[in-house]
mmCIF file of C-alpha atoms in Angstrom:
data_model
loop_
_atom_site.group_PDB
_atom_site.id
_atom_site.type_symbol
_atom_site.label_atom_id
_atom_site.label_comp_id
_atom_site.label_asym_id
_atom_site.label_seq_id
_atom_site.Cartn_x
_atom_site.Cartn_y
_atom_site.Cartn_z
ATOM 1 C CA MET T 1 181.795 115.192 259.793
ATOM 2 C CA ALA T 2 184.140 113.507 257.379
ATOM 3 C CA ASP T 3 182.710 110.679 255.245
ATOM 4 C CA THR T 4 184.747 107.836 256.688
ATOM 5 C CA ARG T 5 182.467 104.907 255.828
ATOM 6 C CA GLN T 6 185.041 103.392 253.479
ATOM 7 C CA ASN T 7 187.352 102.982 256.453
ATOM 8 C CA ARG T 8 187.531 100.139 258.917
ATOM 9 C CA PHE T 9 188.334 101.233 262.456
ATOM 10 C CA GLY T 10 190.253 99.023 264.854
ATOM 11 C CA VAL T 11 190.002 100.124 268.498
ATOM 12 C CA ILE T 12 192.598 98.580 270.774
ATOM 13 C CA GLY T 13 193.152 98.621 274.551
ATOM 14 C CA GLY T 14 192.711 101.440 277.021
ATOM 15 C CA ASP T 15 189.946 102.186 279.508
ATOM 16 C CA LYS T 16 186.216 102.868 279.233
ATOM 17 C CA ARG T 17 186.882 105.809 276.928
ATOM 18 C CA GLN T 18 187.804 103.308 274.242
ATOM 19 C CA ASP T 19 184.551 101.372 274.823
ATOM 20 C CA TYR T 20 182.458 104.484 274.298
ATOM 21 C CA LEU T 21 184.608 105.559 271.358
ATOM 22 C CA ALA T 22 184.001 102.225 269.629
ATOM 23 C CA GLN T 23 180.264 102.345 270.363
ATOM 24 C CA SER T 24 179.997 105.899 269.039
ATOM 25 C CA LEU T 25 181.850 104.983 265.837
ATOM 26 C CA ALA T 26 179.475 102.046 265.329
ATOM 27 C CA ARG T 27 176.425 104.283 265.840
ATOM 28 C CA ASP T 28 177.783 106.488 263.051
ATOM 29 C CA GLY T 29 177.601 103.490 260.730
ATOM 30 C CA GLN T 30 181.329 102.793 260.748
ATOM 31 C CA TYR T 31 182.861 99.333 260.495
ATOM 32 C CA VAL T 32 184.397 98.846 263.947
ATOM 33 C CA TYR T 33 186.554 96.017 265.230
ATOM 34 C CA ALA T 34 187.938 95.786 268.743
ATOM 35 C CA TYR T 35 190.561 94.038 270.804
ATOM 36 C CA GLY T 36 191.154 94.445 274.536
ATOM 37 C CA LEU T 37 187.828 96.184 275.223
ATOM 38 C CA ASP T 38 184.853 95.272 277.390
ATOM 39 C CA PRO T 39 182.943 92.667 275.304
ATOM 40 C CA GLN T 40 179.660 93.600 276.975
ATOM 41 C CA GLY T 41 177.419 96.317 275.575
ATOM 42 C CA ASN T 42 179.509 97.157 272.523
ATOM 43 C CA LYS T 43 176.653 96.883 270.015
ATOM 44 C CA GLY T 44 177.841 96.975 266.438
ATOM 45 C CA VAL T 45 181.463 96.429 267.467
ATOM 46 C CA VAL T 46 183.050 93.149 266.363
ATOM 47 C CA ALA T 47 185.519 91.588 268.800
ATOM 48 C CA VAL T 48 188.442 89.951 266.976
ATOM 49 C CA SER T 49 191.977 88.857 267.698
ATOM 50 C CA LEU T 50 194.785 91.388 267.519
ATOM 51 C CA ASP T 51 196.165 89.851 264.336
ATOM 52 C CA GLU T 52 192.733 89.862 262.676
ATOM 53 C CA LEU T 53 192.176 93.481 263.663
ATOM 54 C CA CYS T 54 195.477 94.603 262.174
ATOM 55 C CA GLN T 55 194.689 92.739 258.943
ATOM 56 C CA LEU T 56 191.111 94.000 258.608
ATOM 57 C CA CYS T 57 191.476 97.681 259.559
ATOM 58 C CA ASN T 58 193.132 100.601 257.827
ATOM 59 C CA ILE T 59 192.649 102.951 260.803
ATOM 60 C CA LEU T 60 193.844 101.883 264.252
ATOM 61 C CA VAL T 61 192.907 103.787 267.395
ATOM 62 C CA PHE T 62 195.107 103.304 270.429
ATOM 63 C CA PRO T 63 194.371 104.694 273.908
ATOM 64 C CA LEU T 64 195.533 107.708 275.871
ATOM 65 C CA PRO T 65 198.199 107.067 276.960
ATOM 66 C CA ILE T 66 199.337 104.598 274.343
ATOM 67 C CA THR T 67 201.795 103.192 276.865
ATOM 68 C CA THR T 68 202.494 103.691 280.550
ATOM 69 C CA ASP T 69 205.893 101.997 280.668
ATOM 70 C CA GLY T 70 207.328 102.560 277.186
ATOM 71 C CA LEU T 71 207.555 98.798 276.687
ATOM 72 C CA THR T 72 203.999 97.533 276.294
ATOM 73 C CA LEU T 73 200.738 98.827 274.868
ATOM 74 C CA HIS T 74 198.355 100.185 277.505
ATOM 75 C CA ALA T 75 195.741 97.450 277.217
ATOM 76 C CA PRO T 76 194.909 96.244 280.758
ATOM 77 C CA ARG T 77 191.841 94.303 279.566
ATOM 78 C CA ALA T 78 193.557 92.459 276.727
ATOM 79 C CA GLU T 79 194.041 88.714 276.900
ATOM 80 C CA GLN T 80 197.804 89.100 276.863
ATOM 81 C CA VAL T 81 200.501 91.743 277.161
ATOM 82 C CA ILE T 82 201.260 93.471 273.850
ATOM 83 C CA PRO T 83 204.976 94.322 273.615
ATOM 84 C CA LEU T 84 205.907 97.438 271.664
ATOM 85 C CA ASP T 85 208.505 95.483 269.729
ATOM 86 C CA ASP T 86 209.493 95.561 266.069
ATOM 87 C CA ALA T 87 207.211 92.619 265.252
ATOM 88 C CA PHE T 88 204.198 94.601 266.445
ATOM 89 C CA ALA T 89 205.331 97.685 264.545
ATOM 90 C CA GLN T 90 205.433 95.618 261.359
ATOM 91 C CA LYS T 91 201.721 94.842 261.798
ATOM 92 C CA LEU T 92 200.993 98.576 261.779
ATOM 93 C CA GLN T 93 202.725 99.308 258.482
ATOM 94 C CA GLY T 94 200.441 100.984 255.950
ATOM 95 C CA LYS T 95 197.851 101.925 258.588
ATOM 96 C CA ARG T 96 196.857 105.283 259.981
ATOM 97 C CA VAL T 97 197.663 104.918 263.676
ATOM 98 C CA PHE T 98 195.908 107.267 266.106
ATOM 99 C CA GLY T 99 196.855 107.423 269.769
ATOM 100 C CA GLY T 100 197.604 109.636 272.738
ATOM 101 C CA LEU T 101 201.087 110.661 273.935
ATOM 102 C CA LEU T 102 202.737 108.978 270.963
ATOM 103 C CA HIS T 103 206.126 110.417 271.910
ATOM 104 C CA ARG T 104 206.352 107.544 274.393
ATOM 105 C CA LEU T 105 206.649 105.004 271.575
ATOM 106 C CA PRO T 106 210.061 103.464 270.774
ATOM 107 C CA ASP T 107 212.387 105.810 268.901
ATOM 108 C CA ARG T 108 213.736 103.298 266.420
ATOM 109 C CA GLU T 109 212.961 101.657 263.099
ATOM 110 C CA PRO T 110 210.436 100.376 262.061
ATOM 111 C CA TRP T 111 208.424 102.648 264.403
ATOM 112 C CA LYS T 112 209.789 105.759 262.718
ATOM 113 C CA GLY T 113 208.261 104.697 259.417
ATOM 114 C CA LEU T 114 204.685 104.454 260.702
ATOM 115 C CA HIS T 115 201.883 106.924 259.934
ATOM 116 C CA LEU T 116 201.389 108.127 263.513
ATOM 117 C CA LEU T 117 198.757 110.726 264.455
ATOM 118 C CA ASP T 118 198.538 112.020 268.038
ATOM 119 C CA TYR T 119 195.024 113.224 268.885
ATOM 120 C CA SER T 120 196.071 114.265 272.402
ATOM 121 C CA VAL T 121 198.104 117.237 271.121
ATOM 122 C CA ARG T 122 195.164 118.755 269.270
ATOM 123 C CA GLU T 123 193.797 121.999 270.676
ATOM 124 C CA GLU T 124 190.133 121.022 270.353
ATOM 125 C CA PHE T 125 190.849 117.797 272.220
ATOM 126 C CA ALA T 126 192.645 119.568 275.068
ATOM 127 C CA VAL T 127 190.036 122.314 275.417
ATOM 128 C CA GLN T 128 187.075 119.927 275.528
ATOM 129 C CA ASN T 129 188.813 117.576 277.958
ATOM 130 C CA ALA T 130 189.342 120.466 280.373
ATOM 131 C CA VAL T 131 185.643 120.276 281.276
ATOM 132 C CA PRO T 132 185.529 116.662 282.578
ATOM 133 C CA THR T 133 188.920 117.232 284.200
ATOM 134 C CA ALA T 134 187.600 120.236 286.119
ATOM 135 C CA GLU T 135 184.394 118.426 287.062
ATOM 136 C CA GLY T 136 186.425 115.462 288.280
ATOM 137 C CA ALA T 137 188.640 117.710 290.392
ATOM 138 C CA ILE T 138 185.587 119.271 292.017
ATOM 139 C CA GLU T 139 184.118 115.822 292.679
ATOM 140 C CA ILE T 140 187.332 114.789 294.451
ATOM 141 C CA ALA T 141 187.331 117.976 296.526
ATOM 142 C CA MET T 142 183.733 117.414 297.616
ATOM 143 C CA ARG T 143 184.378 113.774 298.459
ATOM 144 C CA GLU T 144 187.646 114.198 300.338
ATOM 145 C CA SER T 145 186.877 117.318 302.366
ATOM 146 C CA PRO T 146 184.464 117.631 305.299
ATOM 147 C CA ASP T 147 183.852 121.242 304.279
ATOM 148 C CA THR T 148 182.011 122.855 301.371
ATOM 149 C CA LEU T 149 183.575 124.547 298.396
ATOM 150 C CA ASN T 150 181.067 127.355 298.811
ATOM 151 C CA GLY T 151 182.708 129.987 300.972
ATOM 152 C CA SER T 152 186.075 128.231 300.885
ATOM 153 C CA ARG T 153 189.313 129.779 299.677
ATOM 154 C CA CYS T 154 190.680 127.953 296.633
ATOM 155 C CA LEU T 155 194.031 128.352 294.887
ATOM 156 C CA ILE T 156 194.530 127.247 291.296
ATOM 157 C CA THR T 157 198.122 127.182 290.121
ATOM 158 C CA GLY T 158 198.328 127.763 286.387
ATOM 159 C CA TYR T 159 195.888 129.493 284.039
ATOM 160 C CA GLY T 160 195.923 127.174 281.056
ATOM 161 C CA ARG T 161 192.892 125.368 279.674
ATOM 162 C CA ILE T 162 192.104 123.477 282.874
ATOM 163 C CA GLY T 163 192.845 126.476 285.081
ATOM 164 C CA LYS T 164 190.429 128.645 283.107
ATOM 165 C CA VAL T 165 187.564 126.126 283.228
ATOM 166 C CA LEU T 166 188.146 125.143 286.855
ATOM 167 C CA SER T 167 188.311 128.723 288.132
ATOM 168 C CA HIS T 168 185.000 129.492 286.394
ATOM 169 C CA MET T 169 183.310 126.413 287.918
ATOM 170 C CA LEU T 170 184.622 127.033 291.423
ATOM 171 C CA ALA T 171 183.521 130.654 291.331
ATOM 172 C CA GLY T 172 180.088 129.461 290.263
ATOM 173 C CA LEU T 173 179.936 127.305 293.386
ATOM 174 C CA GLY T 174 180.615 130.332 295.558
ATOM 175 C CA ALA T 175 184.274 129.676 296.290
ATOM 176 C CA HIS T 176 186.761 132.508 296.735
ATOM 177 C CA VAL T 177 189.118 131.790 293.845
ATOM 178 C CA VAL T 178 192.757 132.829 293.642
ATOM 179 C CA VAL T 179 194.769 131.931 290.534
ATOM 180 C CA SER T 180 198.528 131.991 290.175
ATOM 181 C CA ALA T 181 200.417 132.439 286.912
ATOM 182 C CA ARG T 182 203.756 133.690 285.627
ATOM 183 C CA LYS T 183 202.929 135.497 282.380
ATOM 184 C CA PRO T 184 201.841 139.146 282.675
ATOM 185 C CA GLU T 185 199.054 138.571 280.143
ATOM 186 C CA ASP T 186 197.657 135.661 282.185
ATOM 187 C CA LEU T 187 197.759 137.718 285.352
ATOM 188 C CA SER T 188 195.848 140.469 283.559
ATOM 189 C CA TRP T 189 193.146 138.065 282.371
ATOM 190 C CA ILE T 190 192.864 136.552 285.865
ATOM 191 C CA ALA T 191 192.319 139.983 287.400
ATOM 192 C CA LEU T 192 189.840 140.926 284.673
ATOM 193 C CA ALA T 193 187.816 137.773 285.380
ATOM 194 C CA GLY T 194 187.471 138.905 288.980
ATOM 195 C CA TYR T 195 189.643 136.281 290.625
ATOM 196 C CA GLY T 196 192.371 136.858 293.153
ATOM 197 C CA CYS T 197 195.696 137.156 291.376
ATOM 198 C CA LEU T 198 199.039 135.783 292.539
ATOM 199 C CA HIS T 199 202.385 135.414 290.792
ATOM 200 C CA THR T 200 203.581 131.806 290.967
ATOM 201 C CA GLN T 201 206.919 132.929 292.421
ATOM 202 C CA SER T 202 205.026 134.591 295.289
ATOM 203 C CA LEU T 203 202.991 131.576 296.394
ATOM 204 C CA SER T 204 204.653 131.500 299.802
ATOM 205 C CA GLU T 205 203.308 134.968 300.543
ATOM 206 C CA ASP T 206 199.672 133.817 300.624
ATOM 207 C CA THR T 207 199.031 130.426 302.196
ATOM 208 C CA ALA T 208 195.579 130.609 303.804
ATOM 209 C CA PHE T 209 193.827 128.165 301.477
ATOM 210 C CA ASP T 210 191.321 125.376 302.068
ATOM 211 C CA PHE T 211 191.853 123.763 298.655
ATOM 212 C CA ILE T 212 194.724 123.876 296.176
ATOM 213 C CA PHE T 213 194.405 122.632 292.600
ATOM 214 C CA ASN T 214 197.710 122.371 290.759
ATOM 215 C CA THR T 215 197.821 122.284 286.945
ATOM 216 C CA ILE T 216 201.535 123.022 286.470
ATOM 217 C CA PRO T 217 203.692 119.983 285.472
ATOM 218 C CA ALA T 218 206.704 121.080 287.522
ATOM 219 C CA LEU T 219 207.526 120.848 291.217
ATOM 220 C CA ILE T 220 205.717 123.833 292.703
ATOM 221 C CA PHE T 221 204.880 122.555 296.177
ATOM 222 C CA ASP T 222 208.100 121.280 297.691
ATOM 223 C CA ARG T 223 208.470 120.503 301.367
ATOM 224 C CA LYS T 224 209.362 124.084 302.281
ATOM 225 C CA ARG T 225 206.269 125.507 300.585
ATOM 226 C CA LEU T 226 203.995 122.724 301.885
ATOM 227 C CA ALA T 227 205.102 123.383 305.459
ATOM 228 C CA LYS T 228 203.688 126.907 305.241
ATOM 229 C CA LEU T 229 200.193 125.701 304.311
ATOM 230 C CA PRO T 230 197.421 124.857 306.804
ATOM 231 C CA LYS T 231 197.535 121.170 307.759
ATOM 232 C CA ASN T 232 193.912 120.698 306.684
ATOM 233 C CA CYS T 233 194.476 122.185 303.210
ATOM 234 C CA LEU T 234 193.498 119.625 300.572
ATOM 235 C CA LEU T 235 195.859 119.474 297.574
ATOM 236 C CA ILE T 236 194.709 118.010 294.253
ATOM 237 C CA ASP T 237 197.323 117.627 291.523
ATOM 238 C CA LEU T 238 195.906 117.689 287.984
ATOM 239 C CA ALA T 239 199.233 118.022 286.200
ATOM 240 C CA SER T 240 200.714 115.175 284.202
ATOM 241 C CA ALA T 241 203.110 112.876 286.062
ATOM 242 C CA PRO T 242 205.181 113.417 288.101
ATOM 243 C CA GLY T 243 203.019 116.456 288.882
ATOM 244 C CA GLY T 244 203.781 119.545 290.914
ATOM 245 C CA ILE T 245 203.538 118.297 294.513
ATOM 246 C CA ASP T 246 206.082 116.503 296.668
ATOM 247 C CA PHE T 247 203.712 113.747 297.755
ATOM 248 C CA ALA T 248 206.176 112.112 300.145
ATOM 249 C CA ALA T 249 206.710 115.423 301.930
ATOM 250 C CA ALA T 250 202.958 116.053 302.091
ATOM 251 C CA GLU T 251 202.390 112.660 303.693
ATOM 252 C CA ASN T 252 205.203 113.251 306.160
ATOM 253 C CA LEU T 253 203.608 116.577 307.116
ATOM 254 C CA GLY T 254 200.253 114.914 307.674
ATOM 255 C CA MET T 255 198.606 116.613 304.695
ATOM 256 C CA THR T 256 196.238 115.122 302.127
ATOM 257 C CA ALA T 257 197.572 115.372 298.580
ATOM 258 C CA ILE T 258 195.875 113.524 295.734
ATOM 259 C CA GLN T 259 197.359 112.861 292.319
ATOM 260 C CA ALA T 260 194.381 112.962 289.947
ATOM 261 C CA LEU T 261 195.440 111.653 286.536
ATOM 262 C CA SER T 262 193.284 110.813 283.483
ATOM 263 C CA LEU T 263 190.136 112.210 285.078
ATOM 264 C CA PRO T 264 188.083 112.334 281.852
ATOM 265 C CA GLY T 265 188.365 108.566 281.545
ATOM 266 C CA LYS T 266 187.339 108.078 285.160
ATOM 267 C CA VAL T 267 184.522 110.575 285.671
ATOM 268 C CA ALA T 268 183.101 111.033 282.162
ATOM 269 C CA PRO T 269 184.290 108.213 279.867
ATOM 270 C CA LYS T 270 181.311 108.549 277.505
ATOM 271 C CA LYS T 271 181.974 112.239 276.879
ATOM 272 C CA ALA T 272 185.723 111.599 276.692
ATOM 273 C CA GLY T 273 185.153 108.903 274.052
ATOM 274 C CA GLU T 274 183.047 111.313 271.998
ATOM 275 C CA ILE T 275 185.788 113.935 272.205
ATOM 276 C CA MET T 276 188.344 111.398 270.975
ATOM 277 C CA LYS T 277 186.090 110.354 268.086
ATOM 278 C CA ASN T 278 185.335 113.894 266.938
ATOM 279 C CA THR T 279 188.999 114.853 267.091
ATOM 280 C CA ILE T 280 189.930 111.821 264.994
ATOM 281 C CA TYR T 281 187.222 112.720 262.452
ATOM 282 C CA ASN T 282 188.692 116.219 262.210
ATOM 283 C CA MET T 283 192.152 114.816 261.634
ATOM 284 C CA ILE T 284 190.923 112.421 258.937
ATOM 285 C CA GLU T 285 189.057 115.225 257.157
ATOM 286 C CA GLU T 286 192.146 117.441 257.173
#
């Protein structure tokens, strides 16, 4: 771990992941200040105003995502809305600013002159977050379906990080797993792992599924494709917004389709906070 004790960390906004991130930093002996977090249970974390935090800290940690609307900081528990205006950007000058999905920030000066570091694009961050994402998807499937995953037929669209972890977990539960992909090398790995193999362009040829987990951030399940699926097939979309399912069409067809975003922060915020912290340490050390 990098020796970061000369730094002062300011943790701002976000969900419970940020709470656990701040607590974990404090347990490491770091100086940690917070704004827009849960004031309860954050031992070793000093709650201050936003202006004080920006003055005191040389490292600022913003949430994932840093903004949901492109106009304000994602800080639902803060005392007031924090506009992503030029006045706020001036407060960040000279700081190392960590955050997730930083491409959503304003594309203008003085934002362009900031030292911005996006932990969400790091490979170690993405790989480790695939585990709580997959666990969260399985939890949703168990909660929303009257059937068991064991013995069911499950389709996973996409064989990226989440697809790999999820297929392994579902197979371990005794599900019959089919994975779709486009790349020949992915299809080869899917077959080698012992899963059913399906080219994404051929999804309409095999529709007898009890559960479908989509990880592809493009419209895969349009109305035409949805209409060919069993009415009781449960669809869970894990792809970033807007996802890969036509939700309006699914509702019109009487099907259950769930958009499951930011699962690590919902099902395993403590682990997700640790992943954020360790990724930030790696970036500081580099």
